[in-house]
Coordinates of C-alpha atoms in Angstrom, one line a residue:
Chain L
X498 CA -13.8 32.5 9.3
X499 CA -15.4 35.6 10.5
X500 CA -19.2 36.6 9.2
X501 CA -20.0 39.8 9.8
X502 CA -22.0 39.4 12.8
X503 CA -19.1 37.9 14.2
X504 CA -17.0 40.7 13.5
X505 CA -18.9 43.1 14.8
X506 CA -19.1 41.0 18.2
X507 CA -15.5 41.2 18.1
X508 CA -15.6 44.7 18.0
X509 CA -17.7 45.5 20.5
X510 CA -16.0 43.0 22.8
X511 CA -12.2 44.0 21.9
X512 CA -13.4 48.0 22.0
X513 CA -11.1 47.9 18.8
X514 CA -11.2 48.3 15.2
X515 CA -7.5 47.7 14.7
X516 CA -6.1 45.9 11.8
X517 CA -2.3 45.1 12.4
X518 CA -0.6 45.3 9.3
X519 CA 1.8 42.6 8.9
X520 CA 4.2 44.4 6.4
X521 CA 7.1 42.5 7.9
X522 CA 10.2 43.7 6.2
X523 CA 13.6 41.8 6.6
X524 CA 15.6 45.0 6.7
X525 CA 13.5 46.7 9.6
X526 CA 12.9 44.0 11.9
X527 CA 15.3 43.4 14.9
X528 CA 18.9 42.3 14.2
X529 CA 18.8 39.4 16.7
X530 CA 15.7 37.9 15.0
X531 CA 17.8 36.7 11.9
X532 CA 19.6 33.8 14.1
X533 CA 16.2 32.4 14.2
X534 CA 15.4 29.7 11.7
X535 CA 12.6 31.9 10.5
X536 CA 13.2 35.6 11.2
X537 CA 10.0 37.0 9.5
X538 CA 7.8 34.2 10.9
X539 CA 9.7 34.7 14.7
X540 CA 8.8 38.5 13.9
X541 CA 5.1 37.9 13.0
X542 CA 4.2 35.5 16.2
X543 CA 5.7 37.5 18.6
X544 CA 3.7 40.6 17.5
X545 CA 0.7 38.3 17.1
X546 CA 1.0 37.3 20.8
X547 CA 1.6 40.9 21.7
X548 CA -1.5 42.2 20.1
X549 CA -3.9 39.7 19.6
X550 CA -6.2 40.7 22.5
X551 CA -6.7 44.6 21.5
X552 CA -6.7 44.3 17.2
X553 CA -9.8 42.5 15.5
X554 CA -7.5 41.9 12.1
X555 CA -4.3 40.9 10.8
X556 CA -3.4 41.4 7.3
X557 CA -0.1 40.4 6.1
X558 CA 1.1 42.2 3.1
X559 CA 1.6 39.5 0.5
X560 CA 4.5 41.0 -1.5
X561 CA 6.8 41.1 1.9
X562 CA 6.8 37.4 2.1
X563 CA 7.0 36.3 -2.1
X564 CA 10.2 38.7 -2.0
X565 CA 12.3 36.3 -0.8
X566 CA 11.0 33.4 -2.2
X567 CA 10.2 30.0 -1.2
X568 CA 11.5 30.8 2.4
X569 CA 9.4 33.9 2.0
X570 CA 5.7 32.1 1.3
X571 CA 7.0 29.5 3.9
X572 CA 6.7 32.7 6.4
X573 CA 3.8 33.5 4.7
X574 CA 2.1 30.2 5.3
X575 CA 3.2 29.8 9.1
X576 CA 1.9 33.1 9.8
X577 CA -1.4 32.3 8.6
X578 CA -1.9 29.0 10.7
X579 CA -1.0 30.9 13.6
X580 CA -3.2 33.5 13.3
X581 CA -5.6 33.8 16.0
X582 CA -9.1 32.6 14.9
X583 CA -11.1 35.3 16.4
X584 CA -9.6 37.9 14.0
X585 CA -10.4 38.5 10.5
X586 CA -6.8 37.5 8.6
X587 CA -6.7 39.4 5.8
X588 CA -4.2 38.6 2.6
X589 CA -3.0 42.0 1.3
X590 CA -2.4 40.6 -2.6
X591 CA -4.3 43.2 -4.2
X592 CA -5.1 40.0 -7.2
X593 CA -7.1 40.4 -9.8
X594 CA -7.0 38.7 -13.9
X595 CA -9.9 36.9 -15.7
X596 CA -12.5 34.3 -14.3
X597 CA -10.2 31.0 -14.2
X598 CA -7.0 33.0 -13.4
X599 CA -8.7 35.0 -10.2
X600 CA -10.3 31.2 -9.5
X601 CA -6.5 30.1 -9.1
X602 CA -5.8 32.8 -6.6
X603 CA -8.8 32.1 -4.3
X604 CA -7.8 29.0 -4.2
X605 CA -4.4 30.3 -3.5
X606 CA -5.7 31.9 -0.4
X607 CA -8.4 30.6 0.4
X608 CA -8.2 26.6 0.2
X609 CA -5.8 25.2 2.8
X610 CA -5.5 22.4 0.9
X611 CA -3.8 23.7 -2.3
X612 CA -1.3 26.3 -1.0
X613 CA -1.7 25.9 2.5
X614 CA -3.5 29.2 3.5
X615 CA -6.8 30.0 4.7
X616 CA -7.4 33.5 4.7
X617 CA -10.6 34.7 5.9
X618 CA -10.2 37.8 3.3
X619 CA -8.3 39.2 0.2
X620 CA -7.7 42.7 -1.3
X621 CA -8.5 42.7 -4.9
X622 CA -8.2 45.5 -7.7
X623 CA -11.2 46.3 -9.5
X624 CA -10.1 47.1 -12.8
X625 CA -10.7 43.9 -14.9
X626 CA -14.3 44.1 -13.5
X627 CA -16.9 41.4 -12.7
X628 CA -15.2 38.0 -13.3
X629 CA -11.8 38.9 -11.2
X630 CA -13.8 39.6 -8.4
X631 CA -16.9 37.2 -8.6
X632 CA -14.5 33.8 -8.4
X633 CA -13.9 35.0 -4.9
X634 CA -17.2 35.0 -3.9
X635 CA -17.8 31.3 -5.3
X636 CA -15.9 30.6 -1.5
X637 CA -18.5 31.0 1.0
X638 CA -18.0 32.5 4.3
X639 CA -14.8 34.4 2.4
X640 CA -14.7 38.1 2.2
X641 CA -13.3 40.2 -1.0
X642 CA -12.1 43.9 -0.4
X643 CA -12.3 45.9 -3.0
X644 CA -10.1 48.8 -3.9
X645 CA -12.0 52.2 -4.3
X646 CA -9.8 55.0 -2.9
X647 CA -6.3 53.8 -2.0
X648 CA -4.1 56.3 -0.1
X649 CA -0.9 57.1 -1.6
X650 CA 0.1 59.6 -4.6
X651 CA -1.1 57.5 -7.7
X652 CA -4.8 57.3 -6.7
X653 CA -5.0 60.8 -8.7
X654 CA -4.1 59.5 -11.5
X655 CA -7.5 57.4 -12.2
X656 CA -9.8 56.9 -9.1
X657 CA -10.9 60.7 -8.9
X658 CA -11.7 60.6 -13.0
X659 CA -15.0 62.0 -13.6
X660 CA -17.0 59.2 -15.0
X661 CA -20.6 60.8 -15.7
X662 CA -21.8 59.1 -12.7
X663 CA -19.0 60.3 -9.9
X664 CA -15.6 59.7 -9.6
X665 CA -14.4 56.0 -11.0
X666 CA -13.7 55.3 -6.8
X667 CA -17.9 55.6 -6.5
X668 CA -18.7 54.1 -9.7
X669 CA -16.2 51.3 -8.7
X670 CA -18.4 50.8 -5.4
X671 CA -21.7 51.0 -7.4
X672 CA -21.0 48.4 -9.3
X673 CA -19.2 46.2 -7.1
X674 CA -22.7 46.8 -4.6
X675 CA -24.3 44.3 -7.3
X676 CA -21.8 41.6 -7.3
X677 CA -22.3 40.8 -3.3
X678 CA -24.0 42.5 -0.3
X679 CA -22.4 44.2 2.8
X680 CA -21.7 40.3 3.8
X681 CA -19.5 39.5 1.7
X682 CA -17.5 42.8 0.4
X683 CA -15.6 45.3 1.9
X684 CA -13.1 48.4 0.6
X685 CA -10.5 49.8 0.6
X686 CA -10.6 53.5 1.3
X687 CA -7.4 55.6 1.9
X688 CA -7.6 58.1 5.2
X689 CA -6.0 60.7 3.9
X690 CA -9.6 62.1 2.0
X691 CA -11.1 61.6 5.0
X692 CA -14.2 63.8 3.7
X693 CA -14.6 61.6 1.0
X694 CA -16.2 59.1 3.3
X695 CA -19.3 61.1 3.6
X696 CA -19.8 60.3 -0.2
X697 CA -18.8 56.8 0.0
X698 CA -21.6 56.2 2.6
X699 CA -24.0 57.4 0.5
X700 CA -23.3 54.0 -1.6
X701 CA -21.5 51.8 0.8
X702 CA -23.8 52.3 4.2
X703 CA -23.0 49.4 5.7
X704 CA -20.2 47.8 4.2
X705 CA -16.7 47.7 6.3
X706 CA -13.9 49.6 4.7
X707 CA -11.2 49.0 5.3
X708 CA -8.5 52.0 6.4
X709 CA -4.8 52.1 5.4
X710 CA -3.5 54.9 5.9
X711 CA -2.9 55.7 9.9
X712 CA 0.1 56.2 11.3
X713 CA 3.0 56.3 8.8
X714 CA 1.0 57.0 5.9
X715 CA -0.4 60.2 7.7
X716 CA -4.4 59.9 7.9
X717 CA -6.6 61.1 11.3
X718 CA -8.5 58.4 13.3
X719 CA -10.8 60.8 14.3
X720 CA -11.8 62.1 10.9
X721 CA -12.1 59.0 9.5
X722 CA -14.6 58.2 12.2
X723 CA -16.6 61.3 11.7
X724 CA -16.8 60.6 8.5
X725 CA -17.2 57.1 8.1
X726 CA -18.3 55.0 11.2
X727 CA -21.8 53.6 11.1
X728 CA -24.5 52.5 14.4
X729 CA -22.0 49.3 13.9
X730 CA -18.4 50.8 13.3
X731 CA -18.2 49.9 9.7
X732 CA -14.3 50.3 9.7
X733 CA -11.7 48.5 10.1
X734 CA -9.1 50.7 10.1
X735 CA -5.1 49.1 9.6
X736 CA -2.0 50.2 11.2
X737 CA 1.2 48.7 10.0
X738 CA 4.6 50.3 9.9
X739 CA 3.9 52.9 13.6
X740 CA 2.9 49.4 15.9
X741 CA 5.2 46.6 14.0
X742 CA 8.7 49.0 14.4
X743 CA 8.3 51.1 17.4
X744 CA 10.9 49.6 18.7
X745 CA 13.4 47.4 16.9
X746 CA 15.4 46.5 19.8
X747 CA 14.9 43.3 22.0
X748 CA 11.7 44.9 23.2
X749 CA 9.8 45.0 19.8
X750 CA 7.0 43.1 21.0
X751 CA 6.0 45.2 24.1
X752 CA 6.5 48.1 22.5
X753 CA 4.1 47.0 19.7
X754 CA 1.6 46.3 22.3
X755 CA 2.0 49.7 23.6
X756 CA 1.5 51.6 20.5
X757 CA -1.5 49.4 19.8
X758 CA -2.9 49.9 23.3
X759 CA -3.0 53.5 22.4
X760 CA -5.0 53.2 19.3
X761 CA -7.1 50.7 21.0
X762 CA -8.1 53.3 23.4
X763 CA -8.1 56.2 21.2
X764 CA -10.8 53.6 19.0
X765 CA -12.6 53.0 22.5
X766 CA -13.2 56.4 22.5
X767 CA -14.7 56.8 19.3
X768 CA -16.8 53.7 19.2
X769 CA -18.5 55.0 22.8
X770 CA -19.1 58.8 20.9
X771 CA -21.0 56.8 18.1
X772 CA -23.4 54.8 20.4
X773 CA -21.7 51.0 19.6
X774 CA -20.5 50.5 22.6
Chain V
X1092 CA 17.0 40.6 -20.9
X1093 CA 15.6 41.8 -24.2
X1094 CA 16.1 45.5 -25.6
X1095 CA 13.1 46.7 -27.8
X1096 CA 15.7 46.1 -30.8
X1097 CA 16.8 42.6 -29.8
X1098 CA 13.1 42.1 -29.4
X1099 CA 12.4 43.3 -32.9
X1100 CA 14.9 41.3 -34.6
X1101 CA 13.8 37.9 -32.8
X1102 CA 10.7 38.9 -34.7
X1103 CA 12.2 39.6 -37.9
X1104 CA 14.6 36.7 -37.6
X1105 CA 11.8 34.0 -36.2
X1106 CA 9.1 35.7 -38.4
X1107 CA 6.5 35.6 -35.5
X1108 CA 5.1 37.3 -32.5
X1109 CA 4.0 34.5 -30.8
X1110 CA 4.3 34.7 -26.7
X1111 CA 3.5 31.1 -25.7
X1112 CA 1.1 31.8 -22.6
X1113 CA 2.2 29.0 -19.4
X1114 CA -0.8 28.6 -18.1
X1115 CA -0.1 25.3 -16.7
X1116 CA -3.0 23.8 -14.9
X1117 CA -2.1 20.5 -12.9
X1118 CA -6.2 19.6 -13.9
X1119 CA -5.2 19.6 -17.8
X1120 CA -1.4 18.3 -18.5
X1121 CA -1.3 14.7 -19.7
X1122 CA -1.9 12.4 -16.8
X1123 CA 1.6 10.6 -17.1
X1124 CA 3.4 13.6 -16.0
X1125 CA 2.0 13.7 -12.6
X1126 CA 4.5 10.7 -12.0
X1127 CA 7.6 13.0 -12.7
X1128 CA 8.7 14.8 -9.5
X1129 CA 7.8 18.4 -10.7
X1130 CA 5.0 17.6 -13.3
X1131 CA 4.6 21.3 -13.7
X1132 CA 8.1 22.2 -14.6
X1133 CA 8.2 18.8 -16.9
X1134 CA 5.5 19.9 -18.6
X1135 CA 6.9 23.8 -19.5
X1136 CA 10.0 22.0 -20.1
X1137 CA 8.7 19.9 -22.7
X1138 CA 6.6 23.1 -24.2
X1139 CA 9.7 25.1 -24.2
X1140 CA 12.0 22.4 -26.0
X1141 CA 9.2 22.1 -28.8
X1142 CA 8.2 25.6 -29.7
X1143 CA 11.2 27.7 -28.6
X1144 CA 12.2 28.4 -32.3
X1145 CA 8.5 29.6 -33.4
X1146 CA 8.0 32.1 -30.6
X1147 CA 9.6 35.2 -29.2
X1148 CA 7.9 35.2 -25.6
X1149 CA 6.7 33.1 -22.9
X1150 CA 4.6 34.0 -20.3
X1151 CA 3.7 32.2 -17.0
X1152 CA 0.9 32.8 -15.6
X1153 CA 1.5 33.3 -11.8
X1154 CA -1.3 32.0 -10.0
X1155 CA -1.4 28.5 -11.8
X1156 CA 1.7 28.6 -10.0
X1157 CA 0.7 30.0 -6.3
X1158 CA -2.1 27.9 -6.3
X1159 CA 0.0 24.9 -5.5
X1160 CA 2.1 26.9 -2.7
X1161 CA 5.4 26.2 -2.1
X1162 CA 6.0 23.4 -4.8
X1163 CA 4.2 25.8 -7.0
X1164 CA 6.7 28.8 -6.7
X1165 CA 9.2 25.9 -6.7
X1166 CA 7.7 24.8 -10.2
X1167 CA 7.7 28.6 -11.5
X1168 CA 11.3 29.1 -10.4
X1169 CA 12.5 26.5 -12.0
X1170 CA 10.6 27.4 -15.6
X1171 CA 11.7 30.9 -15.4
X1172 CA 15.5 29.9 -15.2
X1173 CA 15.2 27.4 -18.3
X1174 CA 13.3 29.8 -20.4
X1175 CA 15.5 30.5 -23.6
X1176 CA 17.4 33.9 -23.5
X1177 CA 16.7 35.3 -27.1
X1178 CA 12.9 34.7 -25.7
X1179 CA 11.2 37.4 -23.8
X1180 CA 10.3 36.1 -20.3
X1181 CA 6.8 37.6 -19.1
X1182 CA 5.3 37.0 -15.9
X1183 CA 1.9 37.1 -15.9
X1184 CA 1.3 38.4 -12.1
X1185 CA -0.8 41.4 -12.7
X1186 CA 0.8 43.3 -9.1
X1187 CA -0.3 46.7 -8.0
X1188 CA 0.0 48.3 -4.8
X1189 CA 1.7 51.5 -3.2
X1190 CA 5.6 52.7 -3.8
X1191 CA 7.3 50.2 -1.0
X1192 CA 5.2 47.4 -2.0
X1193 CA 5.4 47.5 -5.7
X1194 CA 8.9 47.5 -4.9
X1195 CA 8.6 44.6 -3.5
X1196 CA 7.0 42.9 -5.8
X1197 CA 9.7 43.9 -8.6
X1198 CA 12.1 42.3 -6.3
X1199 CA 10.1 38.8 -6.3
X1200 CA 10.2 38.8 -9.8
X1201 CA 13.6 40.7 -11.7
X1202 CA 15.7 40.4 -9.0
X1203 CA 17.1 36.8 -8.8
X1204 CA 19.1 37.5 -5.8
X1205 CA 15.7 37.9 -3.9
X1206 CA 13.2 35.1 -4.7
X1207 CA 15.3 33.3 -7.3
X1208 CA 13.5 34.8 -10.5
X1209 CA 14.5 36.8 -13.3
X1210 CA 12.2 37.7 -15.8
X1211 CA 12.2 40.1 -18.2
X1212 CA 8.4 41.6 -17.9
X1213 CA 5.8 41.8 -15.9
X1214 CA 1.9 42.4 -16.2
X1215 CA 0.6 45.3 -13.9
X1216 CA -2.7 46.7 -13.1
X1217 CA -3.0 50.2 -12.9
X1218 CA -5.6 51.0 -10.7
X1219 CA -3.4 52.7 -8.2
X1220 CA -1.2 54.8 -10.7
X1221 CA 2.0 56.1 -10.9
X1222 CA 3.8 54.6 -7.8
X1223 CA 2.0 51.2 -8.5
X1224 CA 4.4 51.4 -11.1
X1225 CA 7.4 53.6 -11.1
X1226 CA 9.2 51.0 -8.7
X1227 CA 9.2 47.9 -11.9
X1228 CA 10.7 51.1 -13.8
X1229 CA 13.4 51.6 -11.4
X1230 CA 14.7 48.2 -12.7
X1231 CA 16.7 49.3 -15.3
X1232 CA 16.3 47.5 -18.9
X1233 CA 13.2 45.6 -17.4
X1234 CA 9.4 45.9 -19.2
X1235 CA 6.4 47.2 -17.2
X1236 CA 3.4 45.9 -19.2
X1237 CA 0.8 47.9 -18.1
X1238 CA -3.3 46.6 -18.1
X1239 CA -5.4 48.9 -20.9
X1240 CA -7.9 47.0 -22.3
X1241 CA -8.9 43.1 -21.2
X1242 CA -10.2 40.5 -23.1
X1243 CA -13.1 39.4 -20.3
X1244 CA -16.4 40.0 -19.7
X1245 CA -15.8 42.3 -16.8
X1246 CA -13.9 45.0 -19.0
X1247 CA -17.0 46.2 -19.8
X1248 CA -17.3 47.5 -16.0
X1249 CA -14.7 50.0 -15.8
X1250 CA -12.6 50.0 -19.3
X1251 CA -15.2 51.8 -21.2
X1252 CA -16.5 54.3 -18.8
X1253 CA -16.2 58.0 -20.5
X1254 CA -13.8 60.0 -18.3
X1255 CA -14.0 63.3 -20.8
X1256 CA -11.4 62.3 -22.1
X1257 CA -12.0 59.0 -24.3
X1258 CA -12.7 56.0 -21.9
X1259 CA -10.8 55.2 -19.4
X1260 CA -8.4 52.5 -20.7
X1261 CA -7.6 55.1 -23.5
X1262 CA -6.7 58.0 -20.6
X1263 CA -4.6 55.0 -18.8
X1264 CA -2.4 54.7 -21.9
X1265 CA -2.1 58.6 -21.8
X1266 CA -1.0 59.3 -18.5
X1267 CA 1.2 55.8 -18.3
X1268 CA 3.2 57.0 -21.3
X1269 CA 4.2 59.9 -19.3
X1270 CA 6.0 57.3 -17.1
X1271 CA 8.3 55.8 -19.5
X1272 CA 8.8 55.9 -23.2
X1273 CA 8.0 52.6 -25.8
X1274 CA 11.1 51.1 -24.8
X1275 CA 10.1 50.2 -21.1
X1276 CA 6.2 50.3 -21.5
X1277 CA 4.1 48.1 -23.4
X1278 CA 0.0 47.7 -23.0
X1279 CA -2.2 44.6 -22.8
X1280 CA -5.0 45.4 -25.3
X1281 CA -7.7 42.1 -25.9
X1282 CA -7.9 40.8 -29.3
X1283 CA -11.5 40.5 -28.9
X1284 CA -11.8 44.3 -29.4
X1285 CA -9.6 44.6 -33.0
X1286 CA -11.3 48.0 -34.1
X1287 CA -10.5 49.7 -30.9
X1288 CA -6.9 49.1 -31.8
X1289 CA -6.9 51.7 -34.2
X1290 CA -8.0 53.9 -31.5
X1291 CA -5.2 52.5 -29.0
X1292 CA -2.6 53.2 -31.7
X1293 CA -3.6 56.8 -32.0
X1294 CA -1.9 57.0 -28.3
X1295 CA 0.5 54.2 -28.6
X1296 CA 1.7 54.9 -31.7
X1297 CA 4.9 52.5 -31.0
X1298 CA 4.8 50.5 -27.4
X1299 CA 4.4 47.4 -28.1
X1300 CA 0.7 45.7 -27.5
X1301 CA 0.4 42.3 -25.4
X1302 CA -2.9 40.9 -26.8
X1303 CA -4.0 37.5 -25.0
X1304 CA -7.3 37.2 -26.4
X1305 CA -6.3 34.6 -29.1
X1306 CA -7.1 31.1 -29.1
X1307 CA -9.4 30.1 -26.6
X1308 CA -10.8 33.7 -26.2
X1309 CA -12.1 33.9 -29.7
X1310 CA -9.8 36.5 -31.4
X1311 CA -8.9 37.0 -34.6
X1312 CA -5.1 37.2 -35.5
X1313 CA -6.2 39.1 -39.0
X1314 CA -8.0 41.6 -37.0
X1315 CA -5.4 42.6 -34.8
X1316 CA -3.0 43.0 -37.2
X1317 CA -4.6 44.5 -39.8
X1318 CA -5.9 47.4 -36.8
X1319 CA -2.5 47.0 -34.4
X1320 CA 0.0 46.1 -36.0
X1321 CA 3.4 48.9 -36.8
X1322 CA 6.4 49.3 -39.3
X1323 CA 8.1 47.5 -35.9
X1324 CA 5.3 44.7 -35.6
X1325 CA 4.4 46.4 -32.6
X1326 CA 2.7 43.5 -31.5
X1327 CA 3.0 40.4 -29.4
X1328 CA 0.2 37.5 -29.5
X1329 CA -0.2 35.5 -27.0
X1330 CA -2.2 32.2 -26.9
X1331 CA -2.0 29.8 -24.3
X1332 CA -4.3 26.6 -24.5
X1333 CA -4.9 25.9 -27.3
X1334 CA -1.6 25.0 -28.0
X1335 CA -0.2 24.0 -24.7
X1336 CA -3.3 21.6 -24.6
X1337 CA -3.3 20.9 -27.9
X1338 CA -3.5 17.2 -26.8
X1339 CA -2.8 15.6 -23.2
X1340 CA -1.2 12.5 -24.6
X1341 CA 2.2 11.2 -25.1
X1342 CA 2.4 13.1 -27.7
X1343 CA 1.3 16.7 -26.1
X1344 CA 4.3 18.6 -27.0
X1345 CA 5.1 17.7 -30.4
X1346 CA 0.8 18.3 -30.8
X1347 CA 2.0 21.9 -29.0
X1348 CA 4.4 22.5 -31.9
X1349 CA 1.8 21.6 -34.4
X1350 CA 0.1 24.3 -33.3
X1351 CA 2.6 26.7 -32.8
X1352 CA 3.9 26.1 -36.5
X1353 CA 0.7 27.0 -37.8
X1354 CA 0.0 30.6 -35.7
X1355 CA 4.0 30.9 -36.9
X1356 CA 3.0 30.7 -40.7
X1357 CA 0.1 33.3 -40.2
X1358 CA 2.3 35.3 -38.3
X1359 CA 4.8 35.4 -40.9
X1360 CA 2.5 36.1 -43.7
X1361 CA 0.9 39.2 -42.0
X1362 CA 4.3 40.3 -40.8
X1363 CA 5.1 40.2 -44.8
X1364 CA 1.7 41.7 -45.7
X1365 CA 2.8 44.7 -43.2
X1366 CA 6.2 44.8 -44.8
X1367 CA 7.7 43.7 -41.3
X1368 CA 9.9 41.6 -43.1

């Protein structure tokens, strides 16, 4: 479990504000990895032990795992025990249902006792509102991230809908502001609208969003730091599909470390050109 | 697998559109279950034998499911191959993320070959629009049943914000009925709301409306028909416990059929009211 101080140590410590998205797909992982016992899990450790010193987050992508079943959440729940402690693990799950239901899924994720994970965080989707959000909340220390702006084609369809009071992404973040402070939520914003951050600041200064959509989804590091950095980084800022498959030979892990290394230092950069470090 | 006009003559021929809602909580079955080696499957089981011929849908509920990890899935898996055939299988997961994951997601859950599930529905939120969905589409003969209006406190947050073009669960219907026609979409709408139906039909003239707000969420099965329901019914009420947890004695399912019995005989009076049948 990661507060926010602590996160921010981590930054400053690691020079990084990577998130390595574990989106671990059964048909793009090496071929030699399926002799293992547990191909996905085999996957997800070595790029753990590959990375772990220059990336401040992990977040597994929960609907790679429950695709293949009970073998899949097994993966699921061996990757979260052996994620490092001094990064945030994140649970990509996107929940969200009524006030009992969303209490079942924090408990899910978030009590080792009754599924066997322990995530420190959890995406959620905002659109049933307060109680599929506050439930999360009721576990101290967690963190909830909230999607605002997501990245891909369908976040035209609602988020930029004028609601009287700015788009539905703003109004989403608004409200959401009075539910929990900058402790306790995060969100999701996509980096292709990287201009867009400059609004979001306006009502999320401090909180930490958190970034999709570098590398294979197309967005800028450096705009999204123009834009949306704060005195103490504020972004964490994921990369999933351009680390975890640069290579998908026997070398996978080295070469996952060296396309992370190079976001690590391109993030060096910008954290030293906005006075954190 | 149910067509909309199997679908329509299990209602005609049961003379109800009752989904039975699975929302089995370990905390609430009868105590003598937990000695059975699955308690949670037992106890579906049990519900399915006893109501099968009074309903035309079941619906699980995933995360009573997830919150009990591996056994849990194992428990869900299990109910979702005995459910009965002429029934329509709903899960109740509420997914939504970007093209390649929602894919994934409708692999978990209509694709048997992946994680050992084949249902015939699923609940989606639509937050992230089209590609959050399209992907459930792609699997042909399936249902998408797509979040409009909730039944909880927290739709008041987003649901009713004005967007210029009705509120915003009224433009989600719009633009999601440009995906797919009433034969592949249908809309959760709360009971709690009955006159907004009338609005909601303005738009959905014929999908089919999930409405779970019956029962313990203080709807009234008049109201929604007499605002909801079509020539075709149109309509599918669910209500979970109170009669799954009709009692937590021996006697719990035969109590469960009691209760089913007697939302059947409303049903079929208003379906013969609406000249249904």
């Amino acid at each position: 479990m990661l507060s926010r101080q602590q996160l921010i140590q981590q930054i400053k410590q690691k020079k990084s504000f990577l998130c390595v998205g574990l989106d671990t797909d059964i048909e793009k992982i090496p071929v030699f990895l399926k002799e293992y016992p547990d191909p996905l899990f085999e996957f997800n450790k070595r790029i753990i032990d590959a990375t772990r010193d220059l990336c401040i987050a992990y977040k597994p992508n929960a609907a790679f795992y429950e695709r293949h079943g009970v073998t899949g959440l097994q993966s699921l729940i061996k990757t979260s025990e052996y994620l490092p402690k001094d990064c945030l693990s994140i649970i990509d799950a996107k929940r969200g249902d009524i006030g009992n239901t969303s209490g079942m899924y924090a408990k899910t994720f978030f009590d080792k006792e009754a599924a066997g994970m322990d995530f420190d965080a959890i995406t959620v989707a905002p659109y049933m509102g307060n109680d599929s959000v506050i439930p999360f909340l009721a576990f101290e220390g967690k963190w909830v991230i909230i999607l605002a702006l997501t990245s891909s084609v369908g976040s035209k369809d609602f988020q930029y809908l004028e609601t009287g009071n700015g788009p539905l992404y703003e109004t989403v973040i608004q409200k959401a502001n009075t539910w929990a402070g900058a402790d306790r939520i995060m969100y999701v914003v996509g980096a292709t609208k990287s201009t867009e951050f400059t609004n979001i600041r306006k009502y999320a200064p401090d909180n930490f969003l958190l970034v999709p959509g570098i590398g294979a989804q197309g967005g800028s590091l450096k705009d999204v730091c123009q834009y949306g950095m704060t005195k103490e980084c504020g972004l964490i800022v994921n990369s999933s599909r351009a680390i975890i498959y640069a290579s998908n030979g026997e070398d996978f892990a080295e070469a996952a470390r060296a396309e992370a290394l190079k976001v690590q230092q391109q993030m060096q950069a910008e954290l030293e050109k906005a006075g954190v470090i």
